[in-house]
Coordinates of C-alpha atoms in Angstrom, one line a residue:
Chain W
X15 CA 0.0 0.0 0.0
X16 CA 2.6 2.5 1.1
X17 CA 4.8 1.3 -1.7
X18 CA 2.1 2.5 -4.2
X19 CA 1.7 5.9 -2.7
X20 CA 5.6 6.4 -2.6
X21 CA 5.7 5.3 -6.4
X22 CA 3.2 7.7 -7.2
X23 CA 4.9 10.5 -5.4
X24 CA 8.1 9.8 -7.2
X25 CA 6.5 9.7 -10.6
X26 CA 5.0 13.2 -9.7
X27 CA 8.4 15.0 -9.4
X28 CA 9.6 14.6 -12.9
X29 CA 6.1 15.7 -14.0
X30 CA 6.2 18.9 -11.8
X31 CA 9.8 19.7 -13.2
X32 CA 8.7 19.2 -17.0
X33 CA 5.7 21.3 -16.2
X34 CA 7.7 24.2 -14.7
X35 CA 10.1 24.1 -17.6
X36 CA 7.3 24.2 -20.1
X37 CA 5.3 27.0 -18.4
X38 CA 8.7 28.9 -18.0
X39 CA 9.4 28.4 -21.8
X40 CA 6.0 29.4 -22.9
X41 CA 6.1 32.6 -20.8
X42 CA 9.3 33.5 -22.3
X43 CA 7.7 33.0 -25.8
X44 CA 4.8 35.4 -25.0
X45 CA 5.2 38.9 -26.3
X46 CA 6.4 41.6 -24.0
X47 CA 8.8 41.5 -21.0
X48 CA 8.5 42.6 -17.3
X49 CA 9.2 46.2 -18.1
X50 CA 6.9 46.7 -20.9
X51 CA 4.4 48.1 -18.4
X52 CA 6.8 50.8 -17.3
X53 CA 7.7 52.1 -20.7
X54 CA 6.3 55.6 -20.9
X55 CA 7.5 58.8 -22.8
X56 CA 9.5 59.8 -19.8
X57 CA 11.3 56.4 -19.5
X58 CA 15.0 56.5 -20.8
X59 CA 15.5 53.3 -23.1
X60 CA 19.1 53.1 -21.8
X61 CA 17.6 52.8 -18.1
X62 CA 15.3 50.0 -19.3
X63 CA 18.2 48.2 -20.9
X64 CA 20.2 48.4 -17.8
X65 CA 17.1 47.2 -15.7
X66 CA 16.7 44.3 -18.0
X67 CA 20.5 43.5 -17.6
X68 CA 20.6 43.7 -13.9
X69 CA 17.4 41.5 -13.8
X70 CA 19.1 38.8 -15.9
X71 CA 16.9 39.0 -18.9
X72 CA 19.8 38.8 -21.2
X73 CA 21.1 35.4 -19.6
X74 CA 20.5 32.1 -21.4
X75 CA 17.2 30.5 -20.8
X76 CA 18.5 27.8 -18.4
X77 CA 20.1 30.4 -16.2
X78 CA 16.9 32.4 -16.1
X79 CA 15.0 29.3 -15.3
X80 CA 17.2 28.4 -12.4
X81 CA 16.8 31.9 -11.0
X82 CA 13.0 31.6 -11.3
X83 CA 13.1 28.2 -9.6
X84 CA 15.2 29.6 -6.7
X85 CA 12.7 32.5 -6.4
X86 CA 9.8 30.1 -6.4
X87 CA 11.1 28.2 -3.5
X88 CA 11.5 31.5 -1.6
X89 CA 8.0 32.1 -2.2
X90 CA 8.7 35.0 -4.7
X91 CA 6.7 34.7 -7.9
X92 CA 7.6 38.3 -9.1
X93 CA 5.4 41.3 -9.5
X94 CA 2.2 41.5 -11.4
X95 CA 2.7 44.7 -13.5
X96 CA -1.1 45.2 -14.1
X97 CA -1.7 45.5 -10.4
X98 CA 1.9 46.5 -9.2
X99 CA 1.5 43.9 -6.5
X100 CA 3.4 40.6 -5.5
X101 CA 1.9 37.7 -7.4
X102 CA 1.8 35.7 -4.3
X103 CA -0.4 38.2 -2.6
X104 CA -2.5 38.8 -5.6
X105 CA -3.2 35.2 -6.2
X106 CA -3.5 34.5 -2.4
X107 CA -6.5 36.9 -2.3
X108 CA -8.2 35.2 -5.3
X109 CA -7.5 31.7 -4.5
X110 CA -10.0 31.5 -1.5
X111 CA -12.7 32.6 -3.8
X112 CA -12.1 30.0 -6.3
X113 CA -11.7 27.2 -3.8
X114 CA -14.8 28.2 -1.9
X115 CA -16.8 27.9 -4.9
X116 CA -15.3 24.7 -5.9
X117 CA -15.8 23.2 -2.6
X118 CA -19.4 24.3 -2.3
X119 CA -20.1 23.0 -5.8
X120 CA -18.6 19.6 -5.0
X121 CA -20.7 19.3 -1.8
X122 CA -23.9 20.1 -3.8
X123 CA -22.9 17.7 -6.6
X124 CA -22.8 14.9 -4.0
X125 CA -25.9 16.0 -2.3
X126 CA -27.7 15.7 -5.7
X127 CA -26.0 12.8 -7.2
X128 CA -25.8 10.2 -4.3
X129 CA -29.7 10.0 -4.0
X130 CA -30.0 9.9 -7.6
X131 CA -27.5 7.1 -8.2
X132 CA -29.1 4.8 -5.5
X133 CA -32.6 5.6 -6.6
X134 CA -31.9 4.8 -10.2
X135 CA -30.0 1.6 -9.3
X136 CA -32.9 0.6 -7.0
X137 CA -35.5 1.0 -9.7
X138 CA -33.4 -0.3 -12.6
X139 CA -35.3 -0.2 -15.7
X140 CA -38.4 1.5 -14.4
X141 CA -39.6 4.9 -15.0
X142 CA -37.3 6.7 -12.3
X143 CA -34.5 5.1 -13.7
X144 CA -35.3 6.3 -17.3
X145 CA -35.9 9.8 -16.0
X146 CA -32.6 10.0 -14.2
X147 CA -31.0 8.5 -17.3
X148 CA -32.4 11.2 -19.6
X149 CA -31.4 13.8 -17.2
X150 CA -27.7 12.8 -16.8
X151 CA -27.6 12.5 -20.7
X152 CA -28.9 16.0 -21.1
X153 CA -26.7 17.4 -18.6
X154 CA -23.6 15.7 -20.0
X155 CA -24.1 16.8 -23.5
X156 CA -24.7 20.5 -23.3
X157 CA -21.4 22.4 -23.1
X158 CA -21.2 23.9 -19.6
X159 CA -20.7 27.7 -20.5
X160 CA -24.0 27.7 -22.5
X161 CA -25.9 26.6 -19.4
X162 CA -24.1 29.1 -17.3
X163 CA -25.1 32.0 -19.7
X164 CA -28.7 30.8 -19.8
X165 CA -28.9 30.4 -16.1
X166 CA -27.4 33.8 -15.5
X167 CA -30.1 35.2 -18.0
X168 CA -33.1 33.5 -16.3
X169 CA -32.2 33.4 -12.7
X170 CA -30.0 36.5 -12.6
X171 CA -31.4 39.0 -14.9
X172 CA -35.0 38.0 -15.8
X173 CA -36.2 37.0 -12.3
X174 CA -33.5 38.9 -10.5
X175 CA -33.1 36.1 -7.8
X176 CA -29.4 36.1 -7.8
X177 CA -26.5 38.6 -8.1
X178 CA -24.8 38.7 -11.5
X179 CA -21.4 40.0 -10.6
X180 CA -18.7 39.9 -7.9
X181 CA -18.2 37.9 -4.8
X182 CA -19.6 40.2 -2.2
X183 CA -22.1 43.1 -2.4
X184 CA -20.9 46.6 -1.7
X185 CA -23.1 47.1 1.4
X186 CA -22.2 43.9 2.9
X187 CA -18.4 44.5 2.6
X188 CA -18.5 47.2 5.2
X189 CA -20.9 45.1 7.7
X190 CA -20.4 42.6 10.2
X191 CA -19.0 39.2 9.7
X192 CA -22.4 37.7 9.6
X193 CA -23.4 39.9 6.8
X194 CA -20.2 39.3 4.9
X195 CA -20.6 35.6 5.0
X196 CA -24.2 35.8 3.9
X197 CA -23.3 37.9 1.0
X198 CA -20.5 35.7 0.0
X199 CA -22.6 32.6 0.2
X200 CA -25.4 34.3 -1.8
X201 CA -22.8 35.2 -4.6
X202 CA -21.8 31.5 -4.9
X203 CA -25.3 30.1 -4.8
X204 CA -26.3 30.2 -8.4
X205 CA -22.9 29.1 -9.9
X206 CA -22.6 26.3 -7.3
X207 CA -26.2 24.9 -8.1
X208 CA -25.8 25.2 -11.8
X209 CA -22.2 23.4 -11.5
X210 CA -23.7 20.8 -9.4
X211 CA -26.8 20.2 -11.5
X212 CA -24.7 19.8 -14.6
X213 CA -21.8 17.7 -12.9
X214 CA -23.5 14.8 -11.5
X215 CA -23.4 12.4 -14.4
X216 CA -20.2 10.5 -13.4
X217 CA -21.2 9.8 -9.7
X218 CA -24.7 8.8 -10.7
X219 CA -23.6 6.5 -13.4
X220 CA -21.1 4.7 -11.3
X221 CA -23.2 4.5 -8.2
X222 CA -26.0 3.2 -10.3
X223 CA -24.0 0.2 -11.7
X224 CA -22.5 -0.4 -8.3
X225 CA -26.0 -0.8 -6.7
X226 CA -27.2 -2.9 -9.5
X227 CA -24.2 -5.2 -9.1
X228 CA -24.7 -5.3 -5.4
X229 CA -28.2 -6.2 -5.6
X230 CA -27.4 -9.7 -6.7
X231 CA -24.6 -10.3 -4.3
X232 CA -24.4 -12.7 -1.5
X233 CA -24.3 -10.2 1.4
X234 CA -27.4 -8.5 0.2
X235 CA -29.2 -11.9 -0.1
X236 CA -28.2 -12.8 3.5
X237 CA -29.4 -9.4 4.7
X238 CA -32.7 -9.9 3.1
X239 CA -33.0 -13.4 4.2
X240 CA -32.5 -12.4 7.8
X241 CA -35.1 -9.8 7.5
X242 CA -33.5 -6.6 7.1
X243 CA -36.1 -4.1 5.6
X244 CA -35.3 -3.1 1.9
X245 CA -34.7 0.5 2.8
X246 CA -32.1 -0.2 5.4
X247 CA -30.4 -2.6 2.9
X248 CA -29.9 0.2 0.5
X249 CA -29.1 2.6 3.1
X250 CA -26.7 0.7 5.2
X251 CA -25.4 -2.3 3.1
X252 CA -25.3 -1.4 -0.5
X253 CA -24.6 2.3 0.0
X254 CA -21.9 2.2 2.7
X255 CA -20.0 -0.4 0.5
X256 CA -19.8 2.0 -2.5
X257 CA -19.1 4.9 -0.5
X258 CA -15.3 4.9 -0.7
X259 CA -15.0 4.4 -4.4
X260 CA -17.5 7.3 -4.9
X261 CA -15.4 9.4 -2.6
X262 CA -12.5 8.8 -4.9
X263 CA -14.3 10.9 -7.4
X264 CA -13.7 14.0 -5.3
X265 CA -10.2 14.3 -6.5
X266 CA -11.2 14.1 -10.3
X267 CA -14.3 16.2 -9.5
X268 CA -12.0 19.1 -8.0
X269 CA -9.8 19.2 -11.2
X270 CA -12.8 19.2 -13.4
X271 CA -14.2 22.2 -11.4
X272 CA -11.0 24.0 -11.3
X273 CA -10.8 23.8 -15.1
X274 CA -14.3 24.9 -15.4
X275 CA -13.8 27.9 -13.0
X276 CA -12.5 29.9 -16.0
X277 CA -15.8 29.9 -17.6
X278 CA -17.8 30.1 -14.4
X279 CA -15.8 33.1 -13.2
X280 CA -16.0 34.8 -16.4
X281 CA -19.8 34.5 -16.8
X282 CA -20.4 35.6 -13.3
X283 CA -17.7 38.0 -13.1
X284 CA -16.5 36.3 -9.9
X285 CA -13.2 37.5 -8.8
X286 CA -11.3 34.2 -8.5
X287 CA -8.2 32.6 -10.1
X288 CA -9.9 31.9 -13.4
X289 CA -11.1 35.5 -13.9
X290 CA -7.7 36.6 -13.0
X291 CA -6.2 34.5 -15.7
X292 CA -8.4 35.8 -18.3
X293 CA -7.7 39.3 -17.4
X294 CA -4.1 38.8 -17.1
X295 CA -4.0 37.4 -20.6
X296 CA -5.6 40.5 -22.0
X297 CA -2.8 42.6 -20.1
X298 CA 0.0 40.2 -21.0
X299 CA 0.7 39.9 -17.4
X300 CA 2.9 37.1 -17.6
X301 CA 4.2 36.7 -14.2
X302 CA 0.7 36.0 -13.1
X303 CA -0.2 33.7 -15.9
X304 CA 2.9 31.5 -15.3
X305 CA 2.1 31.3 -11.5
X306 CA -1.6 30.4 -12.3
X307 CA -0.8 27.8 -15.0
X308 CA 1.6 26.2 -12.5
X309 CA -0.7 26.3 -9.6
X310 CA -3.6 24.7 -11.6
X311 CA -1.4 22.0 -12.9
X312 CA -0.2 21.2 -9.4
X313 CA -3.6 21.2 -8.1
X314 CA -4.7 18.8 -11.1
X315 CA -1.9 16.6 -10.1
X316 CA -2.9 16.6 -6.4
X317 CA -6.6 15.8 -7.3
X318 CA -5.7 13.0 -9.5
X319 CA -3.3 11.7 -6.8
X320 CA -5.9 11.8 -4.2
X321 CA -8.4 9.9 -6.3
X322 CA -5.8 7.3 -7.3
X323 CA -4.7 6.8 -3.8
X324 CA -8.4 6.2 -2.5
X325 CA -9.0 3.9 -5.3
X326 CA -6.0 1.9 -4.7
X327 CA -7.1 1.6 -1.0
X328 CA -10.4 0.3 -2.3
X329 CA -9.3 -1.8 -5.2
X330 CA -6.2 -3.8 -4.7
X331 CA -6.1 -4.8 -8.3
X332 CA -5.0 -1.2 -9.5
X333 CA -2.1 -1.0 -7.1
X334 CA 1.1 -0.4 -9.1
X335 CA 3.2 -3.7 -8.9
Chain X
X28 CA -4.7 -22.7 -50.3
X29 CA -7.5 -23.6 -52.5
X30 CA -5.7 -26.4 -54.3
X31 CA -4.6 -27.8 -50.9
X32 CA -8.2 -27.7 -49.9
X33 CA -9.4 -29.6 -52.8
X34 CA -6.8 -32.3 -52.4
X35 CA -7.4 -33.1 -48.8
X36 CA -11.2 -32.5 -48.6
X37 CA -14.0 -34.8 -49.7
X38 CA -16.7 -32.0 -49.9
X39 CA -17.8 -31.6 -53.5
X40 CA -17.7 -28.2 -55.3
X41 CA -21.5 -28.1 -55.4
X42 CA -21.8 -28.7 -51.7
X43 CA -19.0 -26.2 -50.8
X44 CA -21.1 -23.5 -52.8
X45 CA -24.2 -24.4 -50.8
X46 CA -22.4 -24.4 -47.5
X47 CA -21.0 -21.0 -48.4
X48 CA -24.3 -19.7 -49.2
X49 CA -25.8 -21.1 -45.9
X50 CA -22.9 -19.6 -44.1
X51 CA -23.6 -16.2 -45.6
X52 CA -27.2 -16.3 -44.8
X53 CA -26.6 -17.0 -41.2
X54 CA -23.7 -14.9 -40.5
X55 CA -24.0 -11.7 -38.6
X56 CA -25.2 -8.7 -40.6
X57 CA -22.8 -6.1 -41.7
X58 CA -22.3 -3.1 -39.2
X59 CA -24.1 -0.6 -41.6
X60 CA -27.0 -2.8 -41.7
X61 CA -27.3 -3.3 -37.9
X62 CA -26.9 0.6 -37.5
X63 CA -29.6 1.2 -40.1
X64 CA -32.1 -1.1 -38.5
X65 CA -31.2 0.4 -35.2
X66 CA -32.2 3.8 -36.5
X67 CA -35.3 2.4 -38.1
X68 CA -36.5 0.9 -34.8
X69 CA -35.9 4.3 -33.0
X70 CA -37.8 7.3 -34.4
X71 CA -36.4 10.1 -32.4
X72 CA -32.9 8.9 -33.5
X73 CA -34.0 9.0 -37.1
X74 CA -35.2 12.6 -36.6
X75 CA -31.9 13.6 -34.8
X76 CA -30.1 12.2 -37.6
X77 CA -32.0 14.2 -40.3
X78 CA -31.7 17.3 -38.2
X79 CA -27.9 17.0 -38.0
X80 CA -27.3 16.0 -41.5
X81 CA -29.8 18.6 -42.9
X82 CA -28.7 21.3 -40.7
X83 CA -25.0 20.7 -41.6
X84 CA -25.7 20.6 -45.4
X85 CA -27.7 23.9 -45.0
X86 CA -25.0 25.8 -43.2
X87 CA -22.3 24.5 -45.4
X88 CA -24.2 25.4 -48.7
X89 CA -25.9 28.4 -47.2
X90 CA -22.6 30.1 -46.0
X91 CA -21.3 29.8 -49.8
X92 CA -23.9 32.4 -50.7
X93 CA -23.1 34.9 -48.0
X94 CA -20.4 37.4 -48.6
X95 CA -18.6 37.4 -45.1
X96 CA -16.6 40.6 -45.1
X97 CA -19.8 42.4 -46.4
X98 CA -21.9 40.9 -43.8
X99 CA -19.6 41.8 -41.0
X100 CA -19.6 45.6 -42.1
X101 CA -21.3 47.9 -39.7
X102 CA -24.5 49.1 -40.9
X103 CA -25.8 51.9 -38.6
X104 CA -29.4 51.7 -39.9
X105 CA -29.8 48.3 -38.6
X106 CA -28.7 49.0 -34.9
X107 CA -30.3 46.4 -32.8
X108 CA -33.1 45.7 -35.3
X109 CA -35.9 43.8 -34.0
X110 CA -36.3 40.2 -35.0
X111 CA -38.9 38.8 -37.2
X112 CA -38.8 41.5 -39.6
X113 CA -38.6 40.9 -43.5
X114 CA -35.1 42.3 -43.9
X115 CA -33.8 40.8 -40.5
X116 CA -35.2 37.5 -39.7
X117 CA -33.5 37.2 -36.3
X118 CA -32.8 40.9 -35.9
X119 CA -29.5 42.6 -35.9
X120 CA -26.7 43.2 -33.3
X121 CA -25.1 46.5 -32.1
X122 CA -23.4 46.9 -35.6
X123 CA -26.6 46.3 -37.4
X124 CA -25.4 43.1 -38.8
X125 CA -27.9 40.4 -39.5
X126 CA -27.9 37.8 -36.8
X127 CA -29.4 35.1 -39.1
X128 CA -26.6 35.4 -41.5
X129 CA -23.9 35.6 -38.9
X130 CA -25.5 32.3 -37.4
X131 CA -25.3 30.5 -40.6
X132 CA -21.6 31.4 -41.4
X133 CA -20.8 31.0 -37.6
X134 CA -22.2 27.6 -37.5
X135 CA -20.1 26.7 -40.6
X136 CA -17.1 27.8 -38.9
X137 CA -17.8 26.1 -35.7
X138 CA -19.0 22.8 -37.1
X139 CA -16.0 22.9 -39.6
X140 CA -13.6 23.2 -36.8
X141 CA -15.3 20.6 -34.7
X142 CA -15.1 18.2 -37.6
X143 CA -11.5 18.9 -38.2
X144 CA -10.7 18.5 -34.5
X145 CA -12.6 15.3 -34.3
X146 CA -10.7 13.9 -37.2
X147 CA -7.3 14.8 -36.1
X148 CA -7.5 14.2 -32.3
X149 CA -9.4 10.9 -32.9
X150 CA -6.9 9.8 -35.4
X151 CA -4.1 10.5 -33.1
X152 CA -5.8 9.2 -30.0
X153 CA -6.8 5.9 -31.7
X154 CA -3.3 5.2 -33.0
X155 CA -1.8 6.1 -29.5
X156 CA -4.3 3.8 -27.6
X157 CA -3.8 0.9 -30.1
X158 CA -0.1 0.9 -29.9
X159 CA 0.0 1.7 -26.3
X160 CA -2.3 -1.2 -25.6
X161 CA -0.8 -3.8 -28.0
X162 CA 2.7 -3.3 -27.0
X163 CA 2.4 -4.0 -23.3
X164 CA 5.6 -3.4 -21.4
X165 CA 8.1 -0.5 -21.6
X166 CA 6.5 1.3 -24.7
X167 CA 3.1 1.1 -22.8
X168 CA 4.7 2.4 -19.6
X169 CA 6.4 5.4 -21.3
X170 CA 3.4 6.2 -23.3
X171 CA 1.3 6.2 -20.2
X172 CA 3.6 8.7 -18.5
X173 CA 3.1 11.1 -21.3
X174 CA -0.5 10.5 -21.0
X175 CA -0.4 11.3 -17.4
X176 CA 1.6 14.4 -17.9
X177 CA -0.9 15.6 -20.5
X178 CA -3.9 14.9 -18.2
X179 CA -2.1 17.1 -15.6
X180 CA -2.0 20.2 -17.9
X181 CA -4.7 22.7 -17.4
X182 CA -6.1 22.3 -20.9
X183 CA -8.1 25.5 -21.4
X184 CA -5.3 27.7 -19.8
X185 CA -2.7 26.1 -22.0
X186 CA -4.8 26.7 -25.1
X187 CA -5.4 30.3 -24.2
X188 CA -1.6 30.7 -23.7
X189 CA -0.7 29.0 -27.0
X190 CA -3.4 31.1 -28.8
X191 CA -1.8 34.4 -27.4
X192 CA 1.8 33.3 -28.5
X193 CA 1.0 32.5 -32.1
X194 CA 0.8 35.8 -33.8
X195 CA -1.3 35.2 -36.7
X196 CA -3.9 32.3 -36.5
X197 CA -6.8 31.2 -38.3
X198 CA -9.3 28.3 -38.0
X199 CA -6.5 25.8 -39.3
X200 CA -3.9 26.6 -36.6
X201 CA -6.7 26.7 -34.0
X202 CA -7.8 23.2 -35.0
X203 CA -4.2 22.1 -34.6
X204 CA -3.8 23.7 -31.1
X205 CA -7.1 22.2 -29.9
X206 CA -5.8 18.8 -31.2
X207 CA -2.8 18.8 -29.0
X208 CA -5.0 18.7 -26.0
X209 CA -8.1 16.6 -27.0
X210 CA -6.8 13.1 -27.7
X211 CA -6.6 11.8 -24.3
X212 CA -10.1 10.6 -23.7
X213 CA -10.1 8.5 -27.1
X214 CA -6.6 7.1 -26.6
X215 CA -7.6 5.9 -23.0
X216 CA -10.8 4.2 -24.1
X217 CA -9.0 2.6 -27.2
X218 CA -6.2 1.4 -25.0
X219 CA -8.2 -0.4 -22.6
X220 CA -10.2 -2.1 -25.2
X221 CA -6.9 -2.9 -27.0
X222 CA -5.6 -4.5 -23.9
X223 CA -8.5 -6.8 -23.6
X224 CA -8.4 -7.5 -27.3
X225 CA -4.7 -8.4 -27.2
X226 CA -5.3 -11.2 -24.9
X227 CA -7.6 -13.0 -27.1
X228 CA -6.6 -16.1 -29.1
X229 CA -6.8 -14.6 -32.6
X230 CA -4.1 -12.2 -31.8
X231 CA -2.0 -15.0 -30.1
X232 CA -2.6 -17.1 -33.3
X233 CA -1.7 -14.3 -35.6
X234 CA 1.5 -13.7 -33.6
X235 CA 2.6 -17.2 -33.6
X236 CA 2.1 -17.5 -37.3
X237 CA 4.4 -14.5 -37.7
X238 CA 2.1 -11.8 -38.7
X239 CA 3.7 -8.5 -38.4
X240 CA 2.8 -6.4 -35.4
X241 CA 1.5 -3.5 -37.6
X242 CA -0.7 -5.7 -39.4
X243 CA -2.2 -7.1 -36.3
X244 CA -2.7 -3.9 -34.8
X245 CA -4.3 -2.1 -37.8
X246 CA -5.8 -4.9 -39.8
X247 CA -7.0 -7.3 -37.1
X248 CA -7.4 -5.4 -33.8
X249 CA -8.6 -2.1 -35.1
X250 CA -11.5 -3.7 -37.5
X251 CA -12.6 -5.7 -34.4
X252 CA -13.1 -2.5 -32.1
X253 CA -14.4 -0.3 -35.1
X254 CA -17.7 0.0 -33.6
X255 CA -16.3 1.5 -30.6
X256 CA -14.3 3.9 -32.6
X257 CA -17.5 5.1 -34.5
X258 CA -19.2 5.6 -31.1
X259 CA -16.3 7.5 -29.7
X260 CA -15.9 9.8 -32.7
X261 CA -19.5 10.7 -32.7
X262 CA -19.5 11.5 -29.1
X263 CA -16.2 13.6 -29.3
X264 CA -17.7 15.4 -32.2
X265 CA -20.5 16.6 -29.9
X266 CA -18.0 17.5 -27.3
X267 CA -15.8 19.3 -29.7
X268 CA -18.5 21.7 -30.6
X269 CA -18.3 22.8 -27.1
X270 CA -14.6 23.1 -27.1
X271 CA -14.2 25.9 -29.9
X272 CA -17.5 27.7 -29.0
X273 CA -16.2 28.0 -25.4
X274 CA -12.9 29.4 -26.2
X275 CA -14.4 31.8 -28.8
X276 CA -16.7 32.7 -26.2
X277 CA -14.0 33.6 -23.8
X278 CA -12.5 35.7 -26.7
X279 CA -9.5 33.2 -27.4
X280 CA -10.9 31.1 -30.3
X281 CA -11.8 32.6 -33.6
X282 CA -11.2 36.4 -33.9
X283 CA -14.2 38.6 -33.5
X284 CA -14.4 39.4 -37.1
X285 CA -14.9 35.8 -37.9
X286 CA -18.2 34.8 -36.8
X287 CA -18.5 31.7 -34.6
X288 CA -21.4 30.4 -32.3
X289 CA -19.1 31.0 -29.4
X290 CA -18.5 34.8 -30.3
X291 CA -22.2 35.3 -30.8
X292 CA -23.0 34.0 -27.4
X293 CA -20.2 36.3 -26.2
X294 CA -22.8 39.1 -26.7
X295 CA -24.5 38.0 -23.6
X296 CA -21.5 39.4 -21.7
X297 CA -23.0 42.9 -21.9
X298 CA -25.7 43.2 -19.3
X299 CA -27.8 45.2 -21.7
X300 CA -27.6 42.8 -24.6
X301 CA -28.5 39.8 -22.3
X302 CA -32.0 41.1 -21.3
X303 CA -33.0 43.7 -23.9
X304 CA -31.4 42.3 -27.0
X305 CA -31.7 38.5 -26.3
X306 CA -32.0 37.7 -30.0
X307 CA -28.1 38.5 -30.5
X308 CA -27.1 35.5 -28.4
X309 CA -30.0 33.2 -27.5
X310 CA -30.2 31.6 -31.1
X311 CA -26.7 30.6 -31.1
X312 CA -27.0 29.3 -27.6
X313 CA -30.2 27.3 -28.6
X314 CA -28.7 26.0 -31.6
X315 CA -25.5 24.5 -29.8
X316 CA -27.8 22.8 -27.3
X317 CA -29.9 21.3 -29.9
X318 CA -26.9 20.2 -32.1
X319 CA -25.1 18.7 -29.0
X320 CA -28.2 16.9 -27.9
X321 CA -28.9 15.4 -31.4
X322 CA -25.2 14.4 -32.1
X323 CA -25.0 12.7 -28.8
X324 CA -28.4 10.9 -29.3
X325 CA -27.1 9.4 -32.5
X326 CA -24.0 8.5 -30.7
X327 CA -26.2 6.7 -28.1
X328 CA -27.9 4.8 -30.8
X329 CA -24.6 3.9 -32.4
X330 CA -23.5 2.5 -29.0
X331 CA -26.7 0.5 -28.7
X332 CA -25.9 -1.0 -32.1
X333 CA -22.5 -1.9 -31.2
X334 CA -23.8 -3.7 -28.2
X335 CA -25.7 -6.8 -29.3
X336 CA -27.5 -7.1 -26.0
X337 CA -29.1 -3.7 -26.1
X338 CA -30.2 -3.6 -29.7
X339 CA -33.8 -2.7 -30.3
X340 CA -33.7 -3.0 -34.2
X341 CA -35.3 -6.1 -35.8
X342 CA -33.3 -9.3 -35.5
X343 CA -33.1 -10.4 -39.1

């Protein structure tokens, strides 16, 4: 068991190194340099030249890469020249927003998907199963950003039930902590619900087939023959057995949500990392871009790792030999 | 072979012809036949198929009659023209450009990119999965590590970064950039099926009799999983429509002067447009939904046809 986890960690190290090199080279290839923002009619070209020299921008790329990595380990990701602020602080402020939204969406997804999966499996082939199958099929096919746009149109603008922009309202940001939390929660409600309603398909399908398999198994037959009520069999025996593999989906689900955050945050003008990325691209703010791509890559890796570890605990067959 | 057979067999020529005929009559029907009878049994699927084919033909041909640069010119007289008027069937946007015409050209562009992306990424993914699954061992291990690495990359971000780096891009470069990142799903599916298929006796028999690896992979294993490939291509086509339109919506796909379904939905980013001038974006959004649902529905029917236990079509 521990061997598997250790192996997975060892494989991760070269992946992170290659990712960082790739991200660094891509950032180098992007037009502009860190001093483009400070070019103005008063700036002396000689001065900028000098600045670039002492900042090592004329060094060979591996030298620059090495400096960048050393700074990285000191927690220094450079300055954003759109906001004139250290990148770590800038992203630190946005990351909480994105992670809250992702966390909330995930909890809702499980809250919707678990009962649906068990219900569909229990009534296999009957009307509820068909309805749930059609529902998962429809939600799976439609591109998510279209749903977000239509959702914000109907519930945000036409009915006016939900805020359409920002992460906190102007009045609440000056108020007490209860008001702050309330307003923040209100702002992630609609994107969270939409994300959860349209992200259940994997969990529902997995749980459904798991329940159908379990229905014919020996332990269920034993429970039935000793007179356990049908409701309890589903709740305590079957559901509990499939809980761990379902929990393993959490890791994959987090990576999916993070990748979707670019769309969610753009549609809802929600100030998280995804929106920061889109804005930084338009301003060519490449210190922020590199940092964000690196963070998302590492978060993806951790999410997948988490799922793989849980799955390898559940299912000994997939452990790396 | 045939001479050998005649020497060592006591079956007469007439009997052989009769046996062959009987074998053909009893043999499994061809894939095309199965798919067709499946569609005949499922009327909504037939409707979906006609919607897709008809719509794609309509926009492909219709777009030929529309002069795109002229269409994209600003016409102040048509500023946010109401829909359902004789001149502007679906109204006009802030530049007075006809939404209906943009929709036709935009659909052509979006569907074209989705088709190109499906062809390139599926071909690559299929080859990758076949090779990785067939050559178990070091080759598979190495290819799996590359796959893991690709899965780790934040796809949307990488595509956006690449699009900003490349100075002049058009729909072809865009399709190629997308293709770098969208072969993984196919490759994983094909690999797992190939792994199972490689264990079977016919592959072992072929290997012992000295057939070359490439011939086994592409002439023996691939035809055997062809139904899976057809289903996967259809489903990725539906998905790929979302890929291009999504990035164009964010402003990193097709440039704004080239209409796409995504850039049209991006009209909704303006709070005024989204409520007051709904006709500038809603038709494109609905079109994407209908297209994706119909294509995936056809995909589901194909999947049923591929799995004999789920078929609904007549058994004959």
